[in-house]
């Protein structure tokens, strides 16, 4: 069994689980950041469990499907992004209105500073949503699929609809894909002249960004999304995109590690301990990138990793409460 405190009153005690476990995790499509996090958790957890422990990582999309897989008991632990979107599953808001999961709990947050941004080719001379509504251009807009699962497609639909933008009604076209890479390629290769997407740290954004006007999302739209779904907003820093001053848009940050309340307390503590105390393992995979351009925003802070939009599992909470005050 894991102990909540180091006997010397320093770092939280390292967990030791004598029994062998069979666990199912759920990451991303297979080659992106959520799968990396699952591999890190699996490696460090297996080192501290019984000798016949087996841990599998299932492919996933990393969005609403991951939340539902945990809520339905299909897997023990899953990662989903952005973290704030999972809170609606607790009380059945938005896409979770048909099936909510009040027993959803968090094991921790892996910080990832990201934003959902709306951008239009400079050839249209549009710099705001007000101008977009006035001119109603026939845009070919690249984004993710809006199927109630993909959080990018869901957020893009909500932002555009609440902003009074009708791409199809104005004679335009939606180019919808699952991952950001295809959407960025549509713009880079001239198939699209507008985009709504995230993963703003990817180098392709710098390549296409000099040709785009990034639109600030209007305050009433952001406030309505916060009120209805608990989605926060955030600022894109001055100069993050080429020659673009700071602007406000929808926050798309953080990977949330979720489970259910019935996960054993010692296991929940152990996974939280792995996240906080072996963070150098995952940080080392991103240190060739500057923190502001990294898919995981290092250095990781265990105190911040314990601040979750979903209630912490009691076992995980024991780890974060045992951290020395900073």
PDB file of C-alpha atoms in Angstrom, residues 108-285:
ATOM      1  CA  UNK A 108      -3.954  15.005 -12.482  1.00  0.00           C
ATOM      2  CA  UNK A 109      -3.394  17.489 -15.262  1.00  0.00           C
ATOM      3  CA  UNK A 110      -0.470  17.477 -17.684  1.00  0.00           C
ATOM      4  CA  UNK A 111      -0.027  21.167 -18.543  1.00  0.00           C
ATOM      5  CA  UNK A 112      -0.187  22.060 -22.209  1.00  0.00           C
ATOM      6  CA  UNK A 113      -0.643  25.698 -23.142  1.00  0.00           C
ATOM      7  CA  UNK A 114      -2.877  25.759 -26.200  1.00  0.00           C
ATOM      8  CA  UNK A 115      -5.544  27.912 -27.816  1.00  0.00           C
ATOM      9  CA  UNK A 116      -8.307  27.505 -30.395  1.00  0.00           C
ATOM     10  CA  UNK A 117      -7.761  30.202 -33.019  1.00  0.00           C
ATOM     11  CA  UNK A 118      -9.780  31.551 -35.925  1.00  0.00           C
ATOM     12  CA  UNK A 119      -7.818  32.905 -38.888  1.00  0.00           C
ATOM     13  CA  UNK A 120      -8.669  34.190 -42.379  1.00  0.00           C
ATOM     14  CA  UNK A 121      -6.373  34.733 -45.348  1.00  0.00           C
ATOM     15  CA  UNK A 122      -5.211  38.348 -45.527  1.00  0.00           C
ATOM     16  CA  UNK A 123      -6.444  38.619 -49.112  1.00  0.00           C
ATOM     17  CA  UNK A 124      -9.971  39.035 -47.715  1.00  0.00           C
ATOM     18  CA  UNK A 125      -8.969  42.107 -45.635  1.00  0.00           C
ATOM     19  CA  UNK A 126     -10.976  40.840 -42.667  1.00  0.00           C
ATOM     20  CA  UNK A 127      -9.587  41.520 -39.192  1.00  0.00           C
ATOM     21  CA  UNK A 128     -12.622  40.966 -36.927  1.00  0.00           C
ATOM     22  CA  UNK A 129     -15.792  38.954 -36.608  1.00  0.00           C
ATOM     23  CA  UNK A 130     -17.781  42.137 -37.206  1.00  0.00           C
ATOM     24  CA  UNK A 131     -16.091  42.538 -40.601  1.00  0.00           C
ATOM     25  CA  UNK A 132     -16.620  38.855 -41.298  1.00  0.00           C
ATOM     26  CA  UNK A 133     -20.373  39.217 -40.719  1.00  0.00           C
ATOM     27  CA  UNK A 134     -20.510  42.339 -42.856  1.00  0.00           C
ATOM     28  CA  UNK A 135     -18.692  40.953 -45.893  1.00  0.00           C
ATOM     29  CA  UNK A 136     -19.902  37.327 -45.709  1.00  0.00           C
ATOM     30  CA  UNK A 137     -17.107  35.932 -47.904  1.00  0.00           C
ATOM     31  CA  UNK A 138     -17.397  32.474 -49.453  1.00  0.00           C
ATOM     32  CA  UNK A 139     -14.587  30.870 -47.454  1.00  0.00           C
ATOM     33  CA  UNK A 140     -13.098  27.432 -47.693  1.00  0.00           C
ATOM     34  CA  UNK A 141     -12.559  26.830 -43.998  1.00  0.00           C
ATOM     35  CA  UNK A 142     -10.433  24.011 -42.596  1.00  0.00           C
ATOM     36  CA  UNK A 143     -11.297  22.558 -39.209  1.00  0.00           C
ATOM     37  CA  UNK A 144     -12.054  19.243 -37.517  1.00  0.00           C
ATOM     38  CA  UNK A 145     -15.183  17.177 -37.920  1.00  0.00           C
ATOM     39  CA  UNK A 146     -18.232  18.232 -35.927  1.00  0.00           C
ATOM     40  CA  UNK A 147     -19.556  14.872 -34.742  1.00  0.00           C
ATOM     41  CA  UNK A 148     -20.118  15.468 -31.036  1.00  0.00           C
ATOM     42  CA  UNK A 149     -16.853  13.696 -30.173  1.00  0.00           C
ATOM     43  CA  UNK A 150     -14.019  15.760 -31.656  1.00  0.00           C
ATOM     44  CA  UNK A 151     -13.553  18.730 -29.327  1.00  0.00           C
ATOM     45  CA  UNK A 152     -11.986  20.901 -32.033  1.00  0.00           C
ATOM     46  CA  UNK A 153     -14.942  20.462 -34.359  1.00  0.00           C
ATOM     47  CA  UNK A 154     -17.334  20.994 -31.456  1.00  0.00           C
ATOM     48  CA  UNK A 155     -15.615  24.199 -30.344  1.00  0.00           C
ATOM     49  CA  UNK A 156     -15.272  25.520 -33.895  1.00  0.00           C
ATOM     50  CA  UNK A 157     -18.999  24.997 -34.470  1.00  0.00           C
ATOM     51  CA  UNK A 158     -19.920  26.751 -31.229  1.00  0.00           C
ATOM     52  CA  UNK A 159     -17.589  29.720 -31.792  1.00  0.00           C
ATOM     53  CA  UNK A 160     -18.666  30.268 -35.399  1.00  0.00           C
ATOM     54  CA  UNK A 161     -22.377  29.764 -34.758  1.00  0.00           C
ATOM     55  CA  UNK A 162     -22.454  32.045 -31.715  1.00  0.00           C
ATOM     56  CA  UNK A 163     -20.462  34.636 -33.674  1.00  0.00           C
ATOM     57  CA  UNK A 164     -23.096  34.732 -36.421  1.00  0.00           C
ATOM     58  CA  UNK A 165     -20.881  33.072 -39.038  1.00  0.00           C
ATOM     59  CA  UNK A 166     -22.518  30.784 -41.625  1.00  0.00           C
ATOM     60  CA  UNK A 167     -19.806  29.315 -43.841  1.00  0.00           C
ATOM     61  CA  UNK A 168     -22.152  27.119 -45.881  1.00  0.00           C
ATOM     62  CA  UNK A 169     -24.948  29.692 -46.041  1.00  0.00           C
ATOM     63  CA  UNK A 170     -22.525  32.266 -47.431  1.00  0.00           C
ATOM     64  CA  UNK A 171     -21.573  29.949 -50.293  1.00  0.00           C
ATOM     65  CA  UNK A 172     -18.417  28.594 -48.676  1.00  0.00           C
ATOM     66  CA  UNK A 173     -17.155  25.115 -47.875  1.00  0.00           C
ATOM     67  CA  UNK A 174     -16.029  23.248 -44.764  1.00  0.00           C
ATOM     68  CA  UNK A 175     -12.964  21.053 -45.111  1.00  0.00           C
ATOM     69  CA  UNK A 176     -13.273  18.733 -42.121  1.00  0.00           C
ATOM     70  CA  UNK A 177     -10.635  16.308 -40.874  1.00  0.00           C
ATOM     71  CA  UNK A 178      -9.823  14.533 -37.624  1.00  0.00           C
ATOM     72  CA  UNK A 179      -6.351  15.871 -36.826  1.00  0.00           C
ATOM     73  CA  UNK A 180      -4.733  19.326 -37.053  1.00  0.00           C
ATOM     74  CA  UNK A 181      -2.084  18.261 -39.559  1.00  0.00           C
ATOM     75  CA  UNK A 182      -4.554  17.839 -42.417  1.00  0.00           C
ATOM     76  CA  UNK A 183      -6.226  21.172 -41.650  1.00  0.00           C
ATOM     77  CA  UNK A 184      -2.915  23.010 -41.600  1.00  0.00           C
ATOM     78  CA  UNK A 185      -1.961  21.356 -44.877  1.00  0.00           C
ATOM     79  CA  UNK A 186      -5.193  22.585 -46.483  1.00  0.00           C
ATOM     80  CA  UNK A 187      -4.148  26.169 -45.745  1.00  0.00           C
ATOM     81  CA  UNK A 188      -0.480  25.661 -46.571  1.00  0.00           C
ATOM     82  CA  UNK A 189      -1.300  24.089 -49.942  1.00  0.00           C
ATOM     83  CA  UNK A 190      -4.000  26.597 -50.883  1.00  0.00           C
ATOM     84  CA  UNK A 191      -7.076  24.418 -50.581  1.00  0.00           C
ATOM     85  CA  UNK A 192      -8.422  26.539 -47.699  1.00  0.00           C
ATOM     86  CA  UNK A 193      -8.365  30.286 -47.042  1.00  0.00           C
ATOM     87  CA  UNK A 194      -9.552  30.135 -43.428  1.00  0.00           C
ATOM     88  CA  UNK A 195      -8.972  27.847 -40.471  1.00  0.00           C
ATOM     89  CA  UNK A 196     -10.308  27.187 -36.964  1.00  0.00           C
ATOM     90  CA  UNK A 197      -7.986  24.948 -34.995  1.00  0.00           C
ATOM     91  CA  UNK A 198      -5.667  24.369 -32.044  1.00  0.00           C
ATOM     92  CA  UNK A 199      -2.147  22.915 -31.560  1.00  0.00           C
ATOM     93  CA  UNK A 200      -0.824  26.450 -31.986  1.00  0.00           C
ATOM     94  CA  UNK A 201       2.708  25.369 -31.052  1.00  0.00           C
ATOM     95  CA  UNK A 202       3.121  23.369 -34.278  1.00  0.00           C
ATOM     96  CA  UNK A 203       5.707  24.896 -36.645  1.00  0.00           C
ATOM     97  CA  UNK A 204       3.206  24.934 -39.510  1.00  0.00           C
ATOM     98  CA  UNK A 205       1.334  27.762 -37.780  1.00  0.00           C
ATOM     99  CA  UNK A 206       4.398  29.985 -38.102  1.00  0.00           C
ATOM    100  CA  UNK A 207       4.659  29.105 -41.771  1.00  0.00           C
ATOM    101  CA  UNK A 208       1.063  29.936 -42.632  1.00  0.00           C
ATOM    102  CA  UNK A 209       0.579  32.618 -39.964  1.00  0.00           C
ATOM    103  CA  UNK A 210       2.250  35.399 -41.952  1.00  0.00           C
ATOM    104  CA  UNK A 211      -0.545  35.073 -44.531  1.00  0.00           C
ATOM    105  CA  UNK A 212      -3.407  35.093 -42.033  1.00  0.00           C
ATOM    106  CA  UNK A 213      -5.387  37.566 -39.950  1.00  0.00           C
ATOM    107  CA  UNK A 214      -6.171  36.057 -36.535  1.00  0.00           C
ATOM    108  CA  UNK A 215      -9.585  37.118 -35.242  1.00  0.00           C
ATOM    109  CA  UNK A 216     -10.261  37.878 -31.597  1.00  0.00           C
ATOM    110  CA  UNK A 217     -13.346  36.042 -30.336  1.00  0.00           C
ATOM    111  CA  UNK A 218     -15.920  38.529 -29.079  1.00  0.00           C
ATOM    112  CA  UNK A 219     -16.509  38.842 -25.347  1.00  0.00           C
ATOM    113  CA  UNK A 220     -20.203  37.920 -25.433  1.00  0.00           C
ATOM    114  CA  UNK A 221     -19.382  34.686 -27.255  1.00  0.00           C
ATOM    115  CA  UNK A 222     -16.672  33.748 -24.774  1.00  0.00           C
ATOM    116  CA  UNK A 223     -18.915  34.592 -21.827  1.00  0.00           C
ATOM    117  CA  UNK A 224     -21.740  32.449 -23.198  1.00  0.00           C
ATOM    118  CA  UNK A 225     -19.430  29.461 -23.664  1.00  0.00           C
ATOM    119  CA  UNK A 226     -18.164  29.842 -20.107  1.00  0.00           C
ATOM    120  CA  UNK A 227     -21.699  30.087 -18.747  1.00  0.00           C
ATOM    121  CA  UNK A 228     -23.109  27.164 -20.737  1.00  0.00           C
ATOM    122  CA  UNK A 229     -20.209  24.698 -20.700  1.00  0.00           C
ATOM    123  CA  UNK A 230     -17.520  26.027 -18.381  1.00  0.00           C
ATOM    124  CA  UNK A 231     -15.109  26.624 -21.252  1.00  0.00           C
ATOM    125  CA  UNK A 232     -12.542  29.294 -20.301  1.00  0.00           C
ATOM    126  CA  UNK A 233     -10.904  31.896 -22.504  1.00  0.00           C
ATOM    127  CA  UNK A 234      -7.256  32.884 -22.654  1.00  0.00           C
ATOM    128  CA  UNK A 235      -4.877  35.297 -24.334  1.00  0.00           C
ATOM    129  CA  UNK A 236      -2.529  34.517 -27.210  1.00  0.00           C
ATOM    130  CA  UNK A 237       0.606  36.445 -26.338  1.00  0.00           C
ATOM    131  CA  UNK A 238       1.866  39.401 -28.286  1.00  0.00           C
ATOM    132  CA  UNK A 239       3.982  38.203 -31.210  1.00  0.00           C
ATOM    133  CA  UNK A 240       3.154  34.513 -30.781  1.00  0.00           C
ATOM    134  CA  UNK A 241       1.976  34.560 -34.388  1.00  0.00           C
ATOM    135  CA  UNK A 242       3.928  36.612 -36.940  1.00  0.00           C
ATOM    136  CA  UNK A 243       3.279  40.361 -36.485  1.00  0.00           C
ATOM    137  CA  UNK A 244       0.089  39.717 -34.464  1.00  0.00           C
ATOM    138  CA  UNK A 245      -0.610  41.633 -31.278  1.00  0.00           C
ATOM    139  CA  UNK A 246      -2.066  39.810 -28.271  1.00  0.00           C
ATOM    140  CA  UNK A 247      -5.682  38.715 -28.591  1.00  0.00           C
ATOM    141  CA  UNK A 248      -8.277  36.710 -26.649  1.00  0.00           C
ATOM    142  CA  UNK A 249      -9.795  33.448 -27.795  1.00  0.00           C
ATOM    143  CA  UNK A 250     -10.980  30.094 -26.438  1.00  0.00           C
ATOM    144  CA  UNK A 251      -8.562  28.317 -24.114  1.00  0.00           C
ATOM    145  CA  UNK A 252      -7.675  24.828 -25.320  1.00  0.00           C
ATOM    146  CA  UNK A 253      -5.122  23.900 -22.688  1.00  0.00           C
ATOM    147  CA  UNK A 254      -4.036  20.836 -20.749  1.00  0.00           C
ATOM    148  CA  UNK A 255      -4.296  17.073 -20.879  1.00  0.00           C
ATOM    149  CA  UNK A 256      -6.604  15.702 -18.184  1.00  0.00           C
ATOM    150  CA  UNK A 257      -5.923  12.240 -16.727  1.00  0.00           C
ATOM    151  CA  UNK A 258      -9.358  10.898 -15.794  1.00  0.00           C
ATOM    152  CA  UNK A 259     -10.706   7.844 -14.027  1.00  0.00           C
ATOM    153  CA  UNK A 260     -13.764   6.911 -11.964  1.00  0.00           C
ATOM    154  CA  UNK A 261     -14.374   7.191  -8.256  1.00  0.00           C
ATOM    155  CA  UNK A 262     -14.243   3.384  -7.896  1.00  0.00           C
ATOM    156  CA  UNK A 263     -10.557   3.132  -8.850  1.00  0.00           C
ATOM    157  CA  UNK A 264      -8.661   1.832  -5.817  1.00  0.00           C
ATOM    158  CA  UNK A 265      -7.119   4.557  -3.656  1.00  0.00           C
ATOM    159  CA  UNK A 266      -3.620   3.125  -3.675  1.00  0.00           C
ATOM    160  CA  UNK A 267      -3.610   2.974  -7.460  1.00  0.00           C
ATOM    161  CA  UNK A 268      -4.941   6.531  -7.778  1.00  0.00           C
ATOM    162  CA  UNK A 269      -2.219   7.728  -5.413  1.00  0.00           C
ATOM    163  CA  UNK A 270       0.418   5.807  -7.369  1.00  0.00           C
ATOM    164  CA  UNK A 271      -0.563   7.323 -10.719  1.00  0.00           C
ATOM    165  CA  UNK A 272      -0.658  10.831  -9.270  1.00  0.00           C
ATOM    166  CA  UNK A 273       2.773  10.188  -7.723  1.00  0.00           C
ATOM    167  CA  UNK A 274       4.121   9.058 -11.099  1.00  0.00           C
ATOM    168  CA  UNK A 275       2.802  12.253 -12.716  1.00  0.00           C
ATOM    169  CA  UNK A 276       4.363  14.513 -10.130  1.00  0.00           C
ATOM    170  CA  UNK A 277       7.521  12.702  -9.057  1.00  0.00           C
ATOM    171  CA  UNK A 278       8.783  11.208 -12.325  1.00  0.00           C
ATOM    172  CA  UNK A 279       7.934  14.225 -14.476  1.00  0.00           C
ATOM    173  CA  UNK A 280      11.519  14.406 -15.726  1.00  0.00           C
ATOM    174  CA  UNK A 281      10.777  11.299 -17.831  1.00  0.00           C
ATOM    175  CA  UNK A 282       8.193  13.090 -19.988  1.00  0.00           C
ATOM    176  CA  UNK A 283       9.943  16.463 -19.851  1.00  0.00           C
ATOM    177  CA  UNK A 284      13.017  14.912 -21.418  1.00  0.00           C
ATOM    178  CA  UNK A 285      11.034  14.084 -24.549  1.00  0.00           C
TER     179      UNK A 285
END
